[in-house]
Every structure is written in structure tokens, then in C-alpha cells.
Amino acid sequence: MSVAPGTDGVLVDRYGRVARDLRVSLTDKCNLRCTYCMPAEGLPWLAGPELLTDEEIVRLVRVAVELLGVTEVRFTGGEPLIRSGLVDIVTAVAALQPRPRVSLTTNGIGLDRLAPALRTAGLDRVNVSLDTLDPARFTELTRRPRLDAVLAGLAGAAAAGLSPVKINSVLMRGVNEDEAPALLRFALDHDYQLRIIEQMPLDAQHGWARDTMVTAKEILASLRTVFDLSPDPAERGAAPAETWLVDGGPARVGVIASVTRPFCGDCDRTRLTADGQVRACLFATEESDLRAALRSGVDDDELARRWRTAMWGKRAGHGIDDPTFLQPTRPMSAIGG
């Protein structure tokens, strides 16, 4: 960037948006092989030296919280539960001042065992990915017969007090588009919060197509075959989900329409990949390398300056509807959801 931001202390971009929500990918590896994320054989994983160490992750998060005004930290992957140092990382981040709110996005496998330790460490809540309640369909979608483990993870998170427990679901045409009502009924019965997400072009195979995506309009129409939905009067703010009261409330369901109803104008996110790259947008085609700077010995102020410069260049929108849109070269497993 040839033009540096003029505002110190926050991650502001040229459109006046301020990033206060940091998404941190802890690993590119995953113990599932979801068809919309990666091929059956997996992907070439990052070599160990390329990954940030636990200490480097904590230092960069501290810079974000103490020097750049970040108030929310979400750990993602790949699958963050397979990172051996996860509990220690959460402990260190939850101890920062001012204390950020700390959450985790996971596929839920092993969460029943780790949830108590994560809660003690300071984790506030979790989002668990679950696209189907049918065991055979789950195996087809993820190429692993692990639905029972995911359901156990959800229950374990709730028992540990990691609330609200949110479920993230992606509907795909011809695969699971009929399951929206069943997923919502399951969430209501267990006091979970459901978020249904439009499928985005982040698959490693680059097989996403706009005309095969299940849209927010279709999702809501499906839910309304069983439930009465009314607009949520609560202010949405920068939240990605548009929420609806279910049968008059207080239960709610959210729909994240990243493609058909983009919310880029209110985006407050910044992203750090497992190998130390800052991404101003999930769909960015450029990254800014903080790992090299960190390992070269620069101080925290310089790391903060480089992070601010990276965010200053954030685009106005993700550009999915632009004919010149280029899908990110790195799949979602490498850059964090």
C-alpha cells in the first residue's frame, strides 16, 4: 500500500469500517473431508515451520487487542480442536486486558472431551458446523461416519456452559436442501441457536456455481413450511446473520446471506491465517505477511502499523457478483471460516 491509514489505535479502512472482530486460523488441517471444502484425499498441508507457534499466535492476538482495538477473538481452522496447544492459547488470550470475548468454530469432533477444559481456560462459546442429521448423508458429505461424535460435542459444549451453542449449517441443492426445518427443530429442542449459511465460493475444487446455490430466500421459504418467522426487532449491527423470531419468539434462527444479501458495508472482521498472513476479507486475493515481520524481530508497534496498513486496503465488498471476481487461491481450510 502506498497510502497509510491516518488513524492509530484501530483497524480502520478507507471506507470508515473498523475491524474489532478477529478470526484466527490455528491450523489448516481437518479430520473431516467435507465435499464443499476439500477433495477426498485432502490438501497439501502447511509444513510445521510455516505455521505460527502458540507463542506467536498469542503475541499477534495481544497486539490486536491491546494496540488495535479488537474486542472479539474467534479461533477457527481447518479444525482448531486438533491443535495441541489450543487450551493454552485460549488461556493466554482470555487473560488479556481489556479481555476480549473468545469463541471457537469447530466441527465438534472431540468437543465433548475438551469443552470443560476450554470453559475453564476462558472460552465463552462455540459454533459447531452441522449440515445434516441423517447419518448416511453426513458420511456422504464429510466422507467420515462421525455424526454421533458431532452430536456428542454439541451436548458436551452445552453441559460445560459454552452458551449460546450455535450450529452453522450450509444447504446444498440436491444434497441437503430439504433439511432446514429438521435442523431448526433439532436446535429448538436442544436450546441451540441455528445459523444457515449460503454456500460461498471457497471450495478447493472451485466447483461452486451461483445457479446451484440454495439462496436465503429459498431457506426462509423452506423454514416457513413448518414455522412462523417474523423479523427480529433487535438491532443487527455488524452481525453476519439476519435473525428471525421463531413462532413469536423468544427462539431465533439466523440466515447468513453472504452472496445474495451481502453485508460488506458493516463488516468488522480481520483475519489471521495459520501461517501468519493478514486477510482483510475472506475473499481477498492478497495477504500481508506478519509472520516474516514477527520473526525478523520487529516490535509490537511495527506489527500494529503493518496490520493497520493491511486493513486500510480492504475492498468495499467481496465482489462475488462482479464478472471479474476471482475465487481465493487458498481454500477455506487454509484461511479460516
Coordinates of C-alpha atoms in Angstrom, one line a residue:
M1 CA 0.0 0.0 0.0
S2 CA 1.3 3.4 -0.9
V3 CA -1.2 5.2 1.3
A4 CA -1.1 4.5 5.1
P5 CA -4.0 4.9 7.4
G6 CA -4.2 8.1 9.4
T7 CA -5.9 6.7 12.4
D8 CA -3.8 5.0 15.1
G9 CA -5.2 2.5 17.6
V10 CA -7.8 0.9 15.5
L11 CA -8.0 -1.2 12.3
V12 CA -9.9 1.3 10.1
D13 CA -10.2 1.0 6.3
R14 CA -10.7 3.7 3.7
Y15 CA -14.5 3.3 3.9
G16 CA -14.6 4.0 7.6
R17 CA -15.2 0.5 8.8
V18 CA -13.4 -0.5 12.0
A19 CA -12.4 -4.2 12.5
R20 CA -13.0 -5.3 16.0
D21 CA -13.6 -9.0 15.4
L22 CA -10.5 -11.1 14.8
R23 CA -10.7 -14.6 13.2
V24 CA -7.6 -16.7 13.9
S25 CA -7.0 -19.9 12.0
L26 CA -5.0 -22.3 14.2
T27 CA -4.3 -25.0 11.6
D28 CA -5.1 -25.8 8.0
K29 CA -5.7 -29.5 8.9
C30 CA -9.1 -31.1 9.4
N31 CA -10.3 -34.5 10.5
L32 CA -13.2 -34.4 8.0
R33 CA -13.2 -34.1 4.3
C34 CA -16.4 -32.1 3.5
T35 CA -17.2 -32.2 -0.1
Y36 CA -17.7 -28.4 -0.4
C37 CA -14.3 -27.7 1.3
M38 CA -11.7 -30.1 0.0
P39 CA -11.1 -33.2 -2.1
A40 CA -11.4 -36.7 -0.6
E41 CA -7.6 -37.1 -0.4
G42 CA -7.2 -33.8 1.5
L43 CA -4.9 -31.0 0.6
P44 CA -1.2 -30.3 0.8
W45 CA -0.8 -29.2 4.4
L46 CA 1.4 -26.4 5.6
A47 CA 4.8 -27.5 6.8
G48 CA 5.4 -27.2 10.5
P49 CA 7.8 -24.2 10.3
E50 CA 5.3 -22.3 8.2
L51 CA 2.7 -22.4 11.0
L52 CA 2.7 -19.8 13.7
T53 CA 3.8 -21.2 17.1
D54 CA 1.5 -20.9 20.1
E55 CA 3.6 -18.0 21.4
E56 CA 3.4 -16.2 18.1
I57 CA -0.3 -16.6 17.9
V58 CA -0.8 -15.2 21.4
R59 CA 1.6 -12.3 20.7
L60 CA -0.3 -11.3 17.5
V61 CA -3.6 -11.5 19.2
R62 CA -2.3 -9.4 22.1
V63 CA -1.2 -6.8 19.5
A64 CA -4.7 -6.8 18.0
V65 CA -6.4 -6.5 21.4
E66 CA -4.0 -4.1 23.2
L67 CA -2.9 -1.9 20.3
L68 CA -5.6 -2.2 17.6
G69 CA -8.9 -2.2 19.5
V70 CA -10.0 -5.8 18.8
T71 CA -12.7 -6.9 21.2
E72 CA -13.8 -10.4 19.8
V73 CA -11.4 -13.3 19.0
R74 CA -12.7 -16.4 17.2
F75 CA -10.5 -19.4 16.7
T76 CA -11.1 -21.4 13.5
G77 CA -9.2 -23.9 11.3
G78 CA -9.2 -26.2 9.5
E79 CA -10.3 -27.8 12.7
P80 CA -9.0 -25.9 15.7
L81 CA -9.6 -28.8 18.2
I82 CA -6.8 -30.7 16.7
R83 CA -4.3 -28.0 17.6
S84 CA -2.5 -29.5 20.6
G85 CA -1.9 -26.1 22.3
L86 CA -5.5 -24.9 22.0
V87 CA -6.3 -24.8 25.7
D88 CA -3.1 -22.9 26.5
I89 CA -3.8 -20.4 23.7
V90 CA -7.3 -19.8 24.9
T91 CA -6.0 -19.3 28.5
A92 CA -3.5 -16.7 27.4
V93 CA -5.9 -14.8 25.2
A94 CA -8.7 -14.8 27.8
A95 CA -6.2 -13.3 30.3
L96 CA -5.5 -10.2 28.0
Q97 CA -6.6 -6.8 29.2
P98 CA -9.0 -5.5 28.1
R99 CA -10.4 -9.0 28.0
P100 CA -11.8 -10.0 24.5
R101 CA -14.8 -12.2 24.1
V102 CA -13.3 -15.6 23.0
S103 CA -15.2 -18.1 20.8
L104 CA -14.4 -21.1 18.6
T105 CA -15.7 -22.5 15.3
T106 CA -15.4 -26.3 15.2
N107 CA -16.8 -29.4 13.6
G108 CA -17.5 -30.7 17.1
I109 CA -15.5 -33.9 17.0
G110 CA -13.8 -34.3 20.4
L111 CA -15.5 -31.2 21.8
D112 CA -17.3 -33.3 24.5
R113 CA -13.9 -34.2 26.0
L114 CA -12.3 -30.7 25.6
A115 CA -15.3 -28.5 26.5
P116 CA -14.7 -28.4 30.3
A117 CA -11.1 -27.5 29.9
L118 CA -11.8 -24.9 27.3
R119 CA -14.5 -23.4 29.5
T120 CA -12.1 -23.2 32.5
A121 CA -9.5 -21.7 30.2
G122 CA -11.9 -18.8 29.4
L123 CA -13.6 -19.8 26.2
D124 CA -17.0 -18.1 26.1
R125 CA -18.9 -20.0 23.4
V126 CA -18.8 -22.2 20.3
N127 CA -20.1 -22.5 16.8
V128 CA -20.4 -26.1 15.6
S129 CA -20.7 -27.0 11.9
L130 CA -23.5 -29.5 11.2
D131 CA -25.2 -29.7 7.8
T132 CA -27.3 -32.8 8.2
L133 CA -29.0 -35.0 10.9
D134 CA -29.0 -38.1 8.7
P135 CA -26.1 -40.4 9.4
A136 CA -25.7 -41.7 5.9
R137 CA -25.9 -38.2 4.4
F138 CA -23.4 -37.0 7.0
T139 CA -21.0 -39.7 5.9
E140 CA -21.5 -38.8 2.2
L141 CA -21.0 -35.1 2.9
T142 CA -17.9 -35.4 5.2
R143 CA -16.5 -38.7 4.0
R144 CA -16.4 -39.8 7.6
P145 CA -19.0 -41.6 9.7
R146 CA -18.8 -39.2 12.7
L147 CA -22.3 -37.7 13.2
D148 CA -22.5 -39.3 16.7
A149 CA -19.3 -37.5 17.6
V150 CA -20.5 -34.2 16.5
L151 CA -23.8 -34.6 18.4
A152 CA -21.8 -35.6 21.5
G153 CA -19.7 -32.4 21.0
L154 CA -22.8 -30.2 20.9
A155 CA -24.1 -31.8 24.1
G156 CA -20.8 -31.5 25.8
A157 CA -20.4 -27.8 24.9
A158 CA -23.9 -27.1 26.4
A159 CA -23.1 -29.1 29.5
A160 CA -19.9 -27.1 30.0
G161 CA -21.7 -23.8 29.8
L162 CA -20.3 -22.7 26.4
S163 CA -23.5 -20.9 25.6
P164 CA -25.2 -19.9 23.4
V165 CA -24.2 -23.0 21.5
K166 CA -24.6 -22.1 17.8
I167 CA -25.0 -24.5 14.9
N168 CA -23.7 -23.5 11.5
S169 CA -25.4 -25.2 8.5
V170 CA -24.8 -25.0 4.8
L171 CA -27.5 -26.2 2.5
M172 CA -26.6 -27.5 -0.9
R173 CA -29.0 -28.2 -3.8
G174 CA -29.7 -31.8 -4.4
V175 CA -27.8 -32.8 -1.3
N176 CA -29.4 -31.5 1.9
E177 CA -31.7 -28.6 0.9
D178 CA -34.7 -30.3 2.4
E179 CA -33.3 -30.3 6.0
A180 CA -33.8 -26.7 7.1
P181 CA -36.9 -27.4 9.1
A182 CA -35.4 -30.5 10.7
L183 CA -32.2 -28.7 11.7
L184 CA -34.2 -25.9 13.2
R185 CA -36.5 -28.3 15.2
F186 CA -33.3 -30.1 16.4
A187 CA -31.8 -26.8 17.5
L188 CA -35.0 -25.7 19.3
D189 CA -35.4 -29.0 21.1
H190 CA -31.8 -28.7 22.5
D191 CA -31.7 -25.0 23.1
Y192 CA -29.1 -24.4 20.4
Q193 CA -29.1 -21.5 18.0
L194 CA -29.2 -22.3 14.3
R195 CA -27.5 -20.3 11.6
I196 CA -28.0 -21.4 8.0
I197 CA -25.3 -20.1 5.6
E198 CA -25.5 -19.6 1.9
Q199 CA -22.7 -21.7 0.3
M200 CA -19.8 -19.5 -0.7
P201 CA -17.1 -19.9 -3.4
L202 CA -14.4 -21.2 -1.1
D203 CA -14.0 -24.8 -2.1
A204 CA -10.6 -26.1 -3.1
Q205 CA -12.0 -27.7 -6.3
H206 CA -13.5 -24.3 -7.4
G207 CA -16.8 -26.1 -8.2
W208 CA -19.1 -23.5 -6.7
A209 CA -21.8 -22.1 -9.0
R210 CA -24.2 -19.3 -8.3
D211 CA -27.1 -21.1 -10.0
T212 CA -26.8 -24.2 -7.8
M213 CA -26.6 -22.3 -4.5
V214 CA -29.5 -22.5 -2.1
T215 CA -30.4 -18.9 -1.5
A216 CA -31.6 -17.1 1.6
K217 CA -35.0 -16.6 0.0
E218 CA -35.3 -20.4 -0.5
I219 CA -34.0 -21.2 3.0
L220 CA -36.7 -18.9 4.6
A221 CA -39.4 -20.4 2.4
S222 CA -38.4 -23.9 3.5
L223 CA -38.4 -22.9 7.1
R224 CA -41.8 -21.3 6.8
T225 CA -43.4 -24.5 5.7
V226 CA -43.2 -25.6 9.3
F227 CA -42.5 -22.5 11.4
D228 CA -43.8 -18.9 11.6
L229 CA -41.0 -16.5 11.2
S230 CA -41.2 -12.8 11.9
P231 CA -38.4 -10.1 11.7
D232 CA -36.3 -9.8 14.8
P233 CA -36.7 -6.3 16.3
A234 CA -33.2 -6.5 17.8
E235 CA -30.6 -4.3 16.1
R236 CA -28.4 -6.4 13.8
G237 CA -25.3 -4.3 14.0
A238 CA -22.3 -5.9 12.4
A239 CA -23.6 -9.4 12.9
P240 CA -23.5 -11.5 9.7
A241 CA -26.8 -13.3 10.4
E242 CA -30.2 -11.7 9.7
T243 CA -32.3 -13.2 12.5
W244 CA -36.0 -14.1 12.7
L245 CA -38.2 -14.9 15.7
V246 CA -39.5 -18.4 15.5
D247 CA -43.2 -18.8 16.3
G248 CA -43.3 -15.5 18.0
G249 CA -40.0 -15.9 20.0
P250 CA -38.0 -15.9 22.1
A251 CA -36.2 -18.5 20.0
R252 CA -34.5 -17.2 16.9
V253 CA -33.0 -18.5 13.7
G254 CA -30.4 -16.8 11.6
V255 CA -29.7 -16.8 7.9
I256 CA -26.3 -15.6 6.6
A257 CA -26.8 -14.5 3.1
S258 CA -23.2 -13.7 2.2
V259 CA -23.9 -14.0 -1.6
T260 CA -27.4 -12.7 -2.2
R261 CA -27.7 -10.1 0.6
P262 CA -24.1 -9.1 1.3
F263 CA -23.3 -7.2 4.5
C264 CA -19.9 -5.9 3.5
G265 CA -20.8 -2.3 4.4
D266 CA -21.0 -3.3 8.0
C267 CA -18.1 -5.8 8.1
D268 CA -16.0 -5.5 11.2
R269 CA -13.7 -8.5 10.7
T270 CA -10.0 -9.0 10.2
R271 CA -8.4 -12.4 9.7
L272 CA -5.1 -14.1 10.6
T273 CA -4.2 -17.3 8.8
A274 CA -2.4 -20.2 10.4
D275 CA 0.8 -19.2 8.7
G276 CA 0.6 -15.6 9.9
Q277 CA -1.0 -13.7 7.0
V278 CA -3.5 -10.9 7.5
R279 CA -6.5 -11.1 5.3
A280 CA -8.7 -8.1 5.1
C281 CA -11.6 -10.1 3.7
L282 CA -12.4 -13.8 3.5
F283 CA -12.4 -13.4 -0.3
A284 CA -9.3 -11.4 -0.6
T285 CA -6.7 -12.4 -3.2
E286 CA -3.9 -10.6 -1.4
E287 CA -2.4 -11.2 2.0
S288 CA 0.0 -9.3 4.3
D289 CA 2.8 -11.3 5.9
L290 CA 3.1 -10.7 9.7
R291 CA 5.0 -13.9 10.3
A292 CA 8.1 -12.7 8.5
A293 CA 8.0 -9.4 10.3
L294 CA 7.5 -11.1 13.6
R295 CA 10.3 -13.5 13.1
S296 CA 12.6 -10.7 11.9
G297 CA 12.4 -9.1 15.4
V298 CA 10.2 -6.1 14.9
D299 CA 8.5 -4.7 17.9
D300 CA 4.8 -4.7 18.7
D301 CA 4.3 -1.1 17.4
E302 CA 5.6 -2.1 14.0
L303 CA 3.4 -5.2 13.8
A304 CA 0.4 -3.0 14.6
R305 CA 1.5 -0.5 11.9
R306 CA 1.7 -3.2 9.3
W307 CA -1.7 -4.7 10.4
R308 CA -3.3 -1.2 10.1
T309 CA -1.8 -0.8 6.6
A310 CA -3.1 -4.1 5.5
M311 CA -6.7 -3.3 6.7
W312 CA -6.6 0.1 5.1
G313 CA -6.6 -1.6 1.7
K314 CA -9.7 -3.6 2.3
R315 CA -12.1 -3.5 -0.6
A316 CA -15.6 -2.1 -0.4
G317 CA -17.2 -5.5 -1.0
H318 CA -16.3 -9.2 -1.6
G319 CA -17.1 -8.8 -5.3
I320 CA -18.8 -12.2 -5.8
D321 CA -21.3 -10.7 -8.2
D322 CA -18.5 -8.9 -10.2
P323 CA -17.9 -10.7 -13.6
T324 CA -14.2 -10.3 -12.9
F325 CA -14.4 -12.0 -9.4
L326 CA -11.6 -14.4 -8.7
Q327 CA -12.0 -17.1 -6.1
P328 CA -9.3 -17.0 -3.4
T329 CA -6.5 -19.3 -4.4
R330 CA -6.3 -20.8 -0.9
P331 CA -9.3 -22.9 0.2
M332 CA -11.4 -22.2 3.3
S333 CA -9.4 -24.8 5.3
A334 CA -6.3 -22.7 4.9
I335 CA -7.7 -19.3 5.6
G336 CA -10.2 -19.9 8.3
G337 CA -14.0 -19.7 8.2

